Amino acid sequence: MAMAGESSGNSYGDCDGKSQRKVGLVYDETMCKHDTPNGEDHPECPDRIRVIWEKLQLAGVSQRCVVLGSSKAEDKHLQLVHTKDHVSLVKSLSTKKKDYRRNRIASQWNSIYLNESSSEAAYLGAGSVVELAEKVAEGELDSGYAIVRPPGHHAEPDEAMGFCLFNNVAVAASYLLDERPELGVKKILIVDWDVHHGNGTQKMFWKDPRVLFFSVHRHENGGFYPAGDDGCYNRIGEGPGEGFNINVPWEQGRCGDADYLAAWDHILIPVAKEFNPDIVLLSAGFDAAIGDPLGGCRVTPYGYSVMLKKLMEFAQGKIVLALEGGYNLDSIAKSSLACVQVLLEDKPIQGGSSEAYPFESTWRVIQAVRKKLSAYWPSLADELSSNLIDQKTPTPIIVFSSSSDSETEDYADDILDQMSRLNIENHHVDTVSTSWRRDLSKVDVWYASFGSNMWKPRFLCYIQGGQAEGMKKICVGSMDKTPPKEITWGTFPHRLFFGRESSVTWGVGGVAFINPLTDLNDQTHMCLYRITLEQFNDVLFQENGLKVDSDSPLFDLDTLQLVEKKGSIPLASGGWYGDVVCMGKEGDIPILTMTCTVSAFEKFKSGEIPLRPPAEAYANTMVKGLVEGGRLSEEEAKAYIDNAASKPL
């Protein structure tokens, strides 16, 4: 069996003499050296690629592929999409004995960690995708899968973000178009099915009609990472690239096979037929898979295999998958295996059912996308039939009565029943572990709220579920719906401010943050709720757009001890409230709050992330909290909020 760094000498036929597609695989253990600087747990961990490789080996699949050694990217190829300064900065990270410098750089980027091996891994990841794409374009291979890390689709021309240092797929696309014209690749379809929007790839080909970029992602009106308006369906490209950028932005989590296949059948496939690409590059993130702790969607290995099979109808099956996200190790391994089996075309796809329908919101999004792009793609001009869009599952709204803790999740039960009827063979995903909940339910903390959660009825939405006055979105609530044991108030030396363009829950207008660093010149009122550490995690999940039924906490007992020592600690949530701050103790119980990271605060300060006054409903909720809590009069509360919104950082 060929190891990474070698090429297997496989012949391309089976024992029956039938021809077999030549499928390339790239895996190199060297990329596992990229890790957190002190070995801390992180969702983008080395085991992500290890479990994929082990799964392919155990299934006997890797032995039937051409295993390629990794290849280091050249600076000139990276600079086809990245600035020279960015490439130089990433290269400099490998310098030994400069941990302090790497940590400083990482803190200035959004959701990035670095160690002495990060630069090497980034170069190998990008270079390997380039080499694999080149071999497929040349015809030496029919297709391939680059099992690489760090991922790439969030990386922008001059900035690393979202676990990504170089944009691997974008580098490969530009290399084929600009450096190898003799290969005849004039049109490239880039499909990004990662649960997060491929913001970096979009920016790199924004004005380029040679690349059709398609991203289907969880968006939630800009509230889901990477946040903002870039992932909206009305972002369609500019100039000669107008109409060649397609975003399909899901309005909520829990989207599954039926939703994704509807987007394929009614948007992507018709447009791809018109575009007629010469090769397909796939940003293959598996964080929309069932059980992913960051994605909150429900795509099965079967669903991924069908989506891939449909894409193989284009460009004579010349398709290259490059690993992006995916943080449930079991799910990414099984999904990757299903995809490689499709590339090999060694057996029919099995396990599907037509009994599950897309969500009502899915049809709404698909219709909006088709209408926006119909002027550019005639295949989208016709309206979808009412018979088709009437085949739907109610949008997953989970309502809990504020007067009872015994209400059931009517829609959720129906959705789970629909999913159970998919009859996916050999694609079992382990049930969610609850052991961490038992442990954390025994520990109390004070949750210090400074925004809309200061009003108790609004905060109880995060605990018991439901919707308070002024909110545009219903909260699912926590697993443990026990109300707070105690409520008190305090004032803390942190700067209150409001930022972001809009939020899913409150609409247009900023939401509250505090500077994670203390400042004795500022005082912020906070309402303290005594809840369990388990409930605190569920509030964290909801504030950061993550699913509550996660198989692991964002903030465990070890992290609690660490934040008590360090004062604040960033989390791997990918959301707006990615930093937990310890404000001290009250009655020997730690006081915790959640806010933006230090690097995000600096971006608010520089204007890179917008500062915005709060929406009227949001501000009114804060006023109610301050007045009913006995902290300020109504007039004083309004002045307090106005001051925080208008005072420069």
PDB file of N, CA and C in Angstrom, residues 270-356:
ATOM      1  N   PRO A 270     -29.291  23.023 -13.472  1.00  0.00           N
ATOM      2  CA  PRO A 270     -29.673  23.738 -14.710  1.00  0.00           C
ATOM      3  C   PRO A 270     -28.645  24.781 -15.143  1.00  0.00           C
ATOM      4  N   VAL A 271     -28.103  25.536 -14.180  1.00  0.00           N
ATOM      5  CA  VAL A 271     -27.119  26.561 -14.532  1.00  0.00           C
ATOM      6  C   VAL A 271     -25.819  25.923 -15.008  1.00  0.00           C
ATOM      7  N   ALA A 272     -25.414  24.845 -14.353  1.00  0.00           N
ATOM      8  CA  ALA A 272     -24.177  24.171 -14.754  1.00  0.00           C
ATOM      9  C   ALA A 272     -24.283  23.632 -16.181  1.00  0.00           C
ATOM     10  N   LYS A 273     -25.462  23.177 -16.574  1.00  0.00           N
ATOM     11  CA  LYS A 273     -25.649  22.711 -17.947  1.00  0.00           C
ATOM     12  C   LYS A 273     -25.440  23.852 -18.937  1.00  0.00           C
ATOM     13  N   GLU A 274     -25.935  25.015 -18.601  1.00  0.00           N
ATOM     14  CA  GLU A 274     -25.733  26.178 -19.478  1.00  0.00           C
ATOM     15  C   GLU A 274     -24.270  26.617 -19.494  1.00  0.00           C
ATOM     16  N   PHE A 275     -23.647  26.599 -18.335  1.00  0.00           N
ATOM     17  CA  PHE A 275     -22.258  27.060 -18.219  1.00  0.00           C
ATOM     18  C   PHE A 275     -21.301  26.089 -18.900  1.00  0.00           C
ATOM     19  N   ASN A 276     -21.564  24.789 -18.786  1.00  0.00           N
ATOM     20  CA  ASN A 276     -20.761  23.745 -19.420  1.00  0.00           C
ATOM     21  C   ASN A 276     -19.273  23.848 -19.042  1.00  0.00           C
ATOM     22  N   PRO A 277     -18.930  23.576 -17.784  1.00  0.00           N
ATOM     23  CA  PRO A 277     -17.546  23.756 -17.326  1.00  0.00           C
ATOM     24  C   PRO A 277     -16.593  22.729 -17.928  1.00  0.00           C
ATOM     25  N   ASP A 278     -15.324  23.084 -17.940  1.00  0.00           N
ATOM     26  CA  ASP A 278     -14.277  22.164 -18.387  1.00  0.00           C
ATOM     27  C   ASP A 278     -13.760  21.302 -17.240  1.00  0.00           C
ATOM     28  N   ILE A 279     -13.955  21.742 -16.012  1.00  0.00           N
ATOM     29  CA  ILE A 279     -13.568  20.984 -14.830  1.00  0.00           C
ATOM     30  C   ILE A 279     -14.399  21.512 -13.661  1.00  0.00           C
ATOM     31  N   VAL A 280     -14.615  20.667 -12.657  1.00  0.00           N
ATOM     32  CA  VAL A 280     -15.366  21.053 -11.461  1.00  0.00           C
ATOM     33  C   VAL A 280     -14.448  20.944 -10.252  1.00  0.00           C
ATOM     34  N   LEU A 281     -14.345  22.008  -9.497  1.00  0.00           N
ATOM     35  CA  LEU A 281     -13.608  22.007  -8.237  1.00  0.00           C
ATOM     36  C   LEU A 281     -14.618  22.122  -7.105  1.00  0.00           C
ATOM     37  N   LEU A 282     -14.498  21.246  -6.124  1.00  0.00           N
ATOM     38  CA  LEU A 282     -15.489  21.166  -5.053  1.00  0.00           C
ATOM     39  C   LEU A 282     -14.858  21.471  -3.708  1.00  0.00           C
ATOM     40  N   SER A 283     -15.282  22.573  -3.090  1.00  0.00           N
ATOM     41  CA  SER A 283     -14.893  22.865  -1.712  1.00  0.00           C
ATOM     42  C   SER A 283     -15.738  21.970  -0.812  1.00  0.00           C
ATOM     43  N   ALA A 284     -15.151  20.827  -0.467  1.00  0.00           N
ATOM     44  CA  ALA A 284     -15.908  19.762   0.185  1.00  0.00           C
ATOM     45  C   ALA A 284     -15.786  19.860   1.701  1.00  0.00           C
ATOM     46  N   GLY A 285     -16.543  20.774   2.276  1.00  0.00           N
ATOM     47  CA  GLY A 285     -16.661  20.810   3.727  1.00  0.00           C
ATOM     48  C   GLY A 285     -17.783  19.878   4.149  1.00  0.00           C
ATOM     49  N   PHE A 286     -17.577  19.144   5.226  1.00  0.00           N
ATOM     50  CA  PHE A 286     -18.595  18.200   5.692  1.00  0.00           C
ATOM     51  C   PHE A 286     -19.188  18.635   7.032  1.00  0.00           C
ATOM     52  N   ASP A 287     -19.265  19.956   7.245  1.00  0.00           N
ATOM     53  CA  ASP A 287     -19.838  20.451   8.494  1.00  0.00           C
ATOM     54  C   ASP A 287     -21.341  20.713   8.389  1.00  0.00           C
ATOM     55  N   ALA A 288     -21.938  20.401   7.241  1.00  0.00           N
ATOM     56  CA  ALA A 288     -23.403  20.367   7.158  1.00  0.00           C
ATOM     57  C   ALA A 288     -23.917  18.964   7.474  1.00  0.00           C
ATOM     58  N   ALA A 289     -23.018  18.059   7.845  1.00  0.00           N
ATOM     59  CA  ALA A 289     -23.385  16.666   8.101  1.00  0.00           C
ATOM     60  C   ALA A 289     -24.107  16.512   9.434  1.00  0.00           C
ATOM     61  N   ILE A 290     -24.874  15.459   9.537  1.00  0.00           N
ATOM     62  CA  ILE A 290     -25.522  15.121  10.805  1.00  0.00           C
ATOM     63  C   ILE A 290     -24.477  15.020  11.910  1.00  0.00           C
ATOM     64  N   GLY A 291     -24.765  15.650  13.030  1.00  0.00           N
ATOM     65  CA  GLY A 291     -23.903  15.527  14.199  1.00  0.00           C
ATOM     66  C   GLY A 291     -22.761  16.509  14.268  1.00  0.00           C
ATOM     67  N   ASP A 292     -22.614  17.390  13.264  1.00  0.00           N
ATOM     68  CA  ASP A 292     -21.500  18.335  13.322  1.00  0.00           C
ATOM     69  C   ASP A 292     -21.749  19.372  14.413  1.00  0.00           C
ATOM     70  N   PRO A 293     -20.743  19.628  15.279  1.00  0.00           N
ATOM     71  CA  PRO A 293     -20.961  20.543  16.406  1.00  0.00           C
ATOM     72  C   PRO A 293     -21.066  22.004  16.015  1.00  0.00           C
ATOM     73  N   LEU A 294     -20.593  22.376  14.831  1.00  0.00           N
ATOM     74  CA  LEU A 294     -20.655  23.772  14.405  1.00  0.00           C
ATOM     75  C   LEU A 294     -21.730  24.036  13.356  1.00  0.00           C
ATOM     76  N   GLY A 295     -22.116  23.013  12.598  1.00  0.00           N
ATOM     77  CA  GLY A 295     -22.985  23.250  11.453  1.00  0.00           C
ATOM     78  C   GLY A 295     -24.468  23.261  11.753  1.00  0.00           C
ATOM     79  N   GLY A 296     -24.929  22.303  12.566  1.00  0.00           N
ATOM     80  CA  GLY A 296     -26.337  22.258  12.910  1.00  0.00           C
ATOM     81  C   GLY A 296     -27.262  21.856  11.774  1.00  0.00           C
ATOM     82  N   CYS A 297     -26.718  21.219  10.727  1.00  0.00           N
ATOM     83  CA  CYS A 297     -27.551  20.719   9.639  1.00  0.00           C
ATOM     84  C   CYS A 297     -27.575  19.187   9.667  1.00  0.00           C
ATOM     85  N   ARG A 298     -28.198  18.569   8.660  1.00  0.00           N
ATOM     86  CA  ARG A 298     -28.479  17.133   8.766  1.00  0.00           C
ATOM     87  C   ARG A 298     -28.228  16.380   7.455  1.00  0.00           C
ATOM     88  N   VAL A 299     -27.203  16.734   6.723  1.00  0.00           N
ATOM     89  CA  VAL A 299     -26.894  16.015   5.489  1.00  0.00           C
ATOM     90  C   VAL A 299     -26.254  14.670   5.838  1.00  0.00           C
ATOM     91  N   THR A 300     -26.696  13.622   5.163  1.00  0.00           N
ATOM     92  CA  THR A 300     -26.170  12.282   5.406  1.00  0.00           C
ATOM     93  C   THR A 300     -25.074  11.947   4.394  1.00  0.00           C
ATOM     94  N   PRO A 301     -24.302  10.902   4.642  1.00  0.00           N
ATOM     95  CA  PRO A 301     -23.344  10.446   3.620  1.00  0.00           C
ATOM     96  C   PRO A 301     -24.032  10.140   2.289  1.00  0.00           C
ATOM     97  N   TYR A 302     -25.225   9.586   2.368  1.00  0.00           N
ATOM     98  CA  TYR A 302     -25.996   9.343   1.150  1.00  0.00           C
ATOM     99  C   TYR A 302     -26.262  10.653   0.406  1.00  0.00           C
ATOM    100  N   GLY A 303     -26.656  11.687   1.142  1.00  0.00           N
ATOM    101  CA  GLY A 303     -26.927  12.972   0.514  1.00  0.00           C
ATOM    102  C   GLY A 303     -25.708  13.530  -0.196  1.00  0.00           C
ATOM    103  N   TYR A 304     -24.547  13.461   0.463  1.00  0.00           N
ATOM    104  CA  TYR A 304     -23.311  13.938  -0.181  1.00  0.00           C
ATOM    105  C   TYR A 304     -23.009  13.133  -1.440  1.00  0.00           C
ATOM    106  N   SER A 305     -23.224  11.824  -1.384  1.00  0.00           N
ATOM    107  CA  SER A 305     -22.896  10.985  -2.535  1.00  0.00           C
ATOM    108  C   SER A 305     -23.796  11.307  -3.727  1.00  0.00           C
ATOM    109  N   VAL A 306     -25.076  11.609  -3.471  1.00  0.00           N
ATOM    110  CA  VAL A 306     -25.976  11.958  -4.568  1.00  0.00           C
ATOM    111  C   VAL A 306     -25.598  13.313  -5.164  1.00  0.00           C
ATOM    112  N   MET A 307     -25.287  14.278  -4.316  1.00  0.00           N
ATOM    113  CA  MET A 307     -24.868  15.586  -4.823  1.00  0.00           C
ATOM    114  C   MET A 307     -23.631  15.455  -5.704  1.00  0.00           C
ATOM    115  N   LEU A 308     -22.681  14.644  -5.264  1.00  0.00           N
ATOM    116  CA  LEU A 308     -21.455  14.456  -6.040  1.00  0.00           C
ATOM    117  C   LEU A 308     -21.741  13.738  -7.352  1.00  0.00           C
ATOM    118  N   LYS A 309     -22.582  12.721  -7.291  1.00  0.00           N
ATOM    119  CA  LYS A 309     -22.918  11.970  -8.505  1.00  0.00           C
ATOM    120  C   LYS A 309     -23.525  12.887  -9.561  1.00  0.00           C
ATOM    121  N   LYS A 310     -24.379  13.801  -9.143  1.00  0.00           N
ATOM    122  CA  LYS A 310     -24.986  14.732 -10.093  1.00  0.00           C
ATOM    123  C   LYS A 310     -23.933  15.642 -10.726  1.00  0.00           C
ATOM    124  N   LEU A 311     -22.912  16.025  -9.962  1.00  0.00           N
ATOM    125  CA  LEU A 311     -21.860  16.898 -10.490  1.00  0.00           C
ATOM    126  C   LEU A 311     -20.941  16.164 -11.454  1.00  0.00           C
ATOM    127  N   MET A 312     -20.852  14.843 -11.327  1.00  0.00           N
ATOM    128  CA  MET A 312     -19.974  14.068 -12.208  1.00  0.00           C
ATOM    129  C   MET A 312     -20.517  13.969 -13.628  1.00  0.00           C
ATOM    130  N   GLU A 313     -21.727  14.465 -13.845  1.00  0.00           N
ATOM    131  CA  GLU A 313     -22.284  14.481 -15.199  1.00  0.00           C
ATOM    132  C   GLU A 313     -21.657  15.587 -16.047  1.00  0.00           C
ATOM    133  N   PHE A 314     -20.880  16.456 -15.401  1.00  0.00           N
ATOM    134  CA  PHE A 314     -20.280  17.584 -16.121  1.00  0.00           C
ATOM    135  C   PHE A 314     -18.783  17.358 -16.334  1.00  0.00           C
ATOM    136  N   ALA A 315     -18.244  18.017 -17.366  1.00  0.00           N
ATOM    137  CA  ALA A 315     -16.803  18.014 -17.641  1.00  0.00           C
ATOM    138  C   ALA A 315     -16.234  16.597 -17.748  1.00  0.00           C
ATOM    139  N   GLN A 316     -17.020  15.684 -18.299  1.00  0.00           N
ATOM    140  CA  GLN A 316     -16.603  14.290 -18.425  1.00  0.00           C
ATOM    141  C   GLN A 316     -16.168  13.687 -17.078  1.00  0.00           C
ATOM    142  N   GLY A 317     -16.785  14.170 -16.030  1.00  0.00           N
ATOM    143  CA  GLY A 317     -16.465  13.626 -14.707  1.00  0.00           C
ATOM    144  C   GLY A 317     -15.159  14.135 -14.122  1.00  0.00           C
ATOM    145  N   LYS A 318     -14.562  15.155 -14.755  1.00  0.00           N
ATOM    146  CA  LYS A 318     -13.322  15.728 -14.211  1.00  0.00           C
ATOM    147  C   LYS A 318     -13.678  16.587 -13.003  1.00  0.00           C
ATOM    148  N   ILE A 319     -13.475  16.055 -11.827  1.00  0.00           N
ATOM    149  CA  ILE A 319     -13.877  16.752 -10.609  1.00  0.00           C
ATOM    150  C   ILE A 319     -12.829  16.536  -9.532  1.00  0.00           C
ATOM    151  N   VAL A 320     -12.538  17.585  -8.792  1.00  0.00           N
ATOM    152  CA  VAL A 320     -11.545  17.531  -7.721  1.00  0.00           C
ATOM    153  C   VAL A 320     -12.188  18.026  -6.443  1.00  0.00           C
ATOM    154  N   LEU A 321     -12.179  17.176  -5.418  1.00  0.00           N
ATOM    155  CA  LEU A 321     -12.669  17.552  -4.100  1.00  0.00           C
ATOM    156  C   LEU A 321     -11.494  17.994  -3.241  1.00  0.00           C
ATOM    157  N   ALA A 322     -11.663  19.097  -2.537  1.00  0.00           N
ATOM    158  CA  ALA A 322     -10.666  19.555  -1.567  1.00  0.00           C
ATOM    159  C   ALA A 322     -11.376  19.703  -0.228  1.00  0.00           C
ATOM    160  N   LEU A 323     -10.862  19.051   0.798  1.00  0.00           N
ATOM    161  CA  LEU A 323     -11.487  19.109   2.111  1.00  0.00           C
ATOM    162  C   LEU A 323     -11.502  20.541   2.632  1.00  0.00           C
ATOM    163  N   GLU A 324     -12.653  20.959   3.131  1.00  0.00           N
ATOM    164  CA  GLU A 324     -12.765  22.255   3.813  1.00  0.00           C
ATOM    165  C   GLU A 324     -13.079  21.977   5.284  1.00  0.00           C
ATOM    166  N   GLY A 325     -14.306  22.279   5.741  1.00  0.00           N
ATOM    167  CA  GLY A 325     -14.654  22.071   7.139  1.00  0.00           C
ATOM    168  C   GLY A 325     -15.198  20.679   7.402  1.00  0.00           C
ATOM    169  N   GLY A 326     -15.773  20.518   8.598  1.00  0.00           N
ATOM    170  CA  GLY A 326     -16.296  19.224   9.033  1.00  0.00           C
ATOM    171  C   GLY A 326     -15.629  18.835  10.331  1.00  0.00           C
ATOM    172  N   TYR A 327     -16.409  18.791  11.433  1.00  0.00           N
ATOM    173  CA  TYR A 327     -15.793  18.696  12.757  1.00  0.00           C
ATOM    174  C   TYR A 327     -16.353  17.568  13.612  1.00  0.00           C
ATOM    175  N   ASN A 328     -17.256  16.767  13.067  1.00  0.00           N
ATOM    176  CA  ASN A 328     -17.648  15.519  13.698  1.00  0.00           C
ATOM    177  C   ASN A 328     -16.834  14.430  13.016  1.00  0.00           C
ATOM    178  N   LEU A 329     -15.910  13.817  13.748  1.00  0.00           N
ATOM    179  CA  LEU A 329     -14.955  12.909  13.126  1.00  0.00           C
ATOM    180  C   LEU A 329     -15.636  11.712  12.473  1.00  0.00           C
ATOM    181  N   ASP A 330     -16.681  11.212  13.093  1.00  0.00           N
ATOM    182  CA  ASP A 330     -17.399  10.077  12.523  1.00  0.00           C
ATOM    183  C   ASP A 330     -18.080  10.474  11.217  1.00  0.00           C
ATOM    184  N   SER A 331     -18.720  11.630  11.211  1.00  0.00           N
ATOM    185  CA  SER A 331     -19.457  12.076  10.026  1.00  0.00           C
ATOM    186  C   SER A 331     -18.538  12.376   8.851  1.00  0.00           C
ATOM    187  N   ILE A 332     -17.411  13.039   9.098  1.00  0.00           N
ATOM    188  CA  ILE A 332     -16.540  13.385   7.959  1.00  0.00           C
ATOM    189  C   ILE A 332     -15.888  12.138   7.379  1.00  0.00           C
ATOM    190  N   ALA A 333     -15.607  11.147   8.226  1.00  0.00           N
ATOM    191  CA  ALA A 333     -15.021   9.910   7.721  1.00  0.00           C
ATOM    192  C   ALA A 333     -16.018   9.158   6.845  1.00  0.00           C
ATOM    193  N   LYS A 334     -17.248   9.011   7.320  1.00  0.00           N
ATOM    194  CA  LYS A 334     -18.262   8.281   6.552  1.00  0.00           C
ATOM    195  C   LYS A 334     -18.661   9.033   5.287  1.00  0.00           C
ATOM    196  N   SER A 335     -18.765  10.351   5.388  1.00  0.00           N
ATOM    197  CA  SER A 335     -19.133  11.143   4.211  1.00  0.00           C
ATOM    198  C   SER A 335     -18.031  11.105   3.160  1.00  0.00           C
ATOM    199  N   SER A 336     -16.782  11.166   3.607  1.00  0.00           N
ATOM    200  CA  SER A 336     -15.656  11.097   2.665  1.00  0.00           C
ATOM    201  C   SER A 336     -15.619   9.748   1.963  1.00  0.00           C
ATOM    202  N   LEU A 337     -15.843   8.686   2.711  1.00  0.00           N
ATOM    203  CA  LEU A 337     -15.864   7.349   2.106  1.00  0.00           C
ATOM    204  C   LEU A 337     -16.962   7.263   1.049  1.00  0.00           C
ATOM    205  N   ALA A 338     -18.148   7.761   1.372  1.00  0.00           N
ATOM    206  CA  ALA A 338     -19.252   7.721   0.407  1.00  0.00           C
ATOM    207  C   ALA A 338     -18.888   8.466  -0.874  1.00  0.00           C
ATOM    208  N   CYS A 339     -18.188   9.589  -0.745  1.00  0.00           N
ATOM    209  CA  CYS A 339     -17.822  10.379  -1.922  1.00  0.00           C
ATOM    210  C   CYS A 339     -16.757   9.684  -2.764  1.00  0.00           C
ATOM    211  N   VAL A 340     -15.761   9.100  -2.124  1.00  0.00           N
ATOM    212  CA  VAL A 340     -14.715   8.412  -2.889  1.00  0.00           C
ATOM    213  C   VAL A 340     -15.298   7.200  -3.613  1.00  0.00           C
ATOM    214  N   GLN A 341     -16.242   6.512  -2.985  1.00  0.00           N
ATOM    215  CA  GLN A 341     -16.906   5.400  -3.663  1.00  0.00           C
ATOM    216  C   GLN A 341     -17.654   5.876  -4.904  1.00  0.00           C
ATOM    217  N   VAL A 342     -18.219   7.066  -4.845  1.00  0.00           N
ATOM    218  CA  VAL A 342     -18.879   7.630  -6.027  1.00  0.00           C
ATOM    219  C   VAL A 342     -17.850   7.938  -7.107  1.00  0.00           C
ATOM    220  N   LEU A 343     -16.707   8.501  -6.717  1.00  0.00           N
ATOM    221  CA  LEU A 343     -15.664   8.802  -7.695  1.00  0.00           C
ATOM    222  C   LEU A 343     -15.192   7.534  -8.398  1.00  0.00           C
ATOM    223  N   LEU A 344     -15.103   6.438  -7.657  1.00  0.00           N
ATOM    224  CA  LEU A 344     -14.674   5.169  -8.238  1.00  0.00           C
ATOM    225  C   LEU A 344     -15.767   4.516  -9.075  1.00  0.00           C
ATOM    226  N   GLU A 345     -17.006   4.934  -8.838  1.00  0.00           N
ATOM    227  CA  GLU A 345     -18.159   4.381  -9.551  1.00  0.00           C
ATOM    228  C   GLU A 345     -18.195   2.861  -9.457  1.00  0.00           C
ATOM    229  N   ASP A 346     -17.924   2.371  -8.264  1.00  0.00           N
ATOM    230  CA  ASP A 346     -17.824   0.919  -8.127  1.00  0.00           C
ATOM    231  C   ASP A 346     -19.118   0.255  -7.687  1.00  0.00           C
ATOM    232  N   LYS A 347     -20.129   1.036  -7.275  1.00  0.00           N
ATOM    233  CA  LYS A 347     -21.409   0.423  -6.936  1.00  0.00           C
ATOM    234  C   LYS A 347     -22.493   1.484  -6.974  1.00  0.00           C
ATOM    235  N   PRO A 348     -23.726   1.064  -7.186  1.00  0.00           N
ATOM    236  CA  PRO A 348     -24.816   2.049  -7.228  1.00  0.00           C
ATOM    237  C   PRO A 348     -24.997   2.729  -5.878  1.00  0.00           C
ATOM    238  N   ILE A 349     -25.455   3.967  -5.920  1.00  0.00           N
ATOM    239  CA  ILE A 349     -25.784   4.671  -4.689  1.00  0.00           C
ATOM    240  C   ILE A 349     -27.037   4.056  -4.099  1.00  0.00           C
ATOM    241  N   GLN A 350     -26.997   3.764  -2.812  1.00  0.00           N
ATOM    242  CA  GLN A 350     -28.129   3.146  -2.146  1.00  0.00           C
ATOM    243  C   GLN A 350     -28.514   3.954  -0.920  1.00  0.00           C
ATOM    244  N   GLY A 351     -29.728   3.726  -0.456  1.00  0.00           N
ATOM    245  CA  GLY A 351     -30.111   4.266   0.836  1.00  0.00           C
ATOM    246  C   GLY A 351     -31.028   5.459   0.799  1.00  0.00           C
ATOM    247  N   GLY A 352     -31.493   5.879  -0.383  1.00  0.00           N
ATOM    248  CA  GLY A 352     -32.293   7.088  -0.444  1.00  0.00           C
ATOM    249  C   GLY A 352     -33.780   6.832  -0.336  1.00  0.00           C
ATOM    250  N   SER A 353     -34.508   7.871  -0.092  1.00  0.00           N
ATOM    251  CA  SER A 353     -35.961   7.807  -0.023  1.00  0.00           C
ATOM    252  C   SER A 353     -36.518   9.150  -0.428  1.00  0.00           C
ATOM    253  N   SER A 354     -37.698   9.143  -1.017  1.00  0.00           N
ATOM    254  CA  SER A 354     -38.341  10.400  -1.419  1.00  0.00           C
ATOM    255  C   SER A 354     -39.360  10.855  -0.384  1.00  0.00           C
ATOM    256  N   GLU A 355     -39.348  10.234   0.794  1.00  0.00           N
ATOM    257  CA  GLU A 355     -40.381  10.534   1.773  1.00  0.00           C
ATOM    258  C   GLU A 355     -40.128  11.831   2.536  1.00  0.00           C
ATOM    259  N   ALA A 356     -38.891  12.296   2.589  1.00  0.00           N
ATOM    260  CA  ALA A 356     -38.585  13.550   3.278  1.00  0.00           C
ATOM    261  C   ALA A 356     -38.602  14.685   2.265  1.00  0.00           C
TER     262      ALA A 356
END
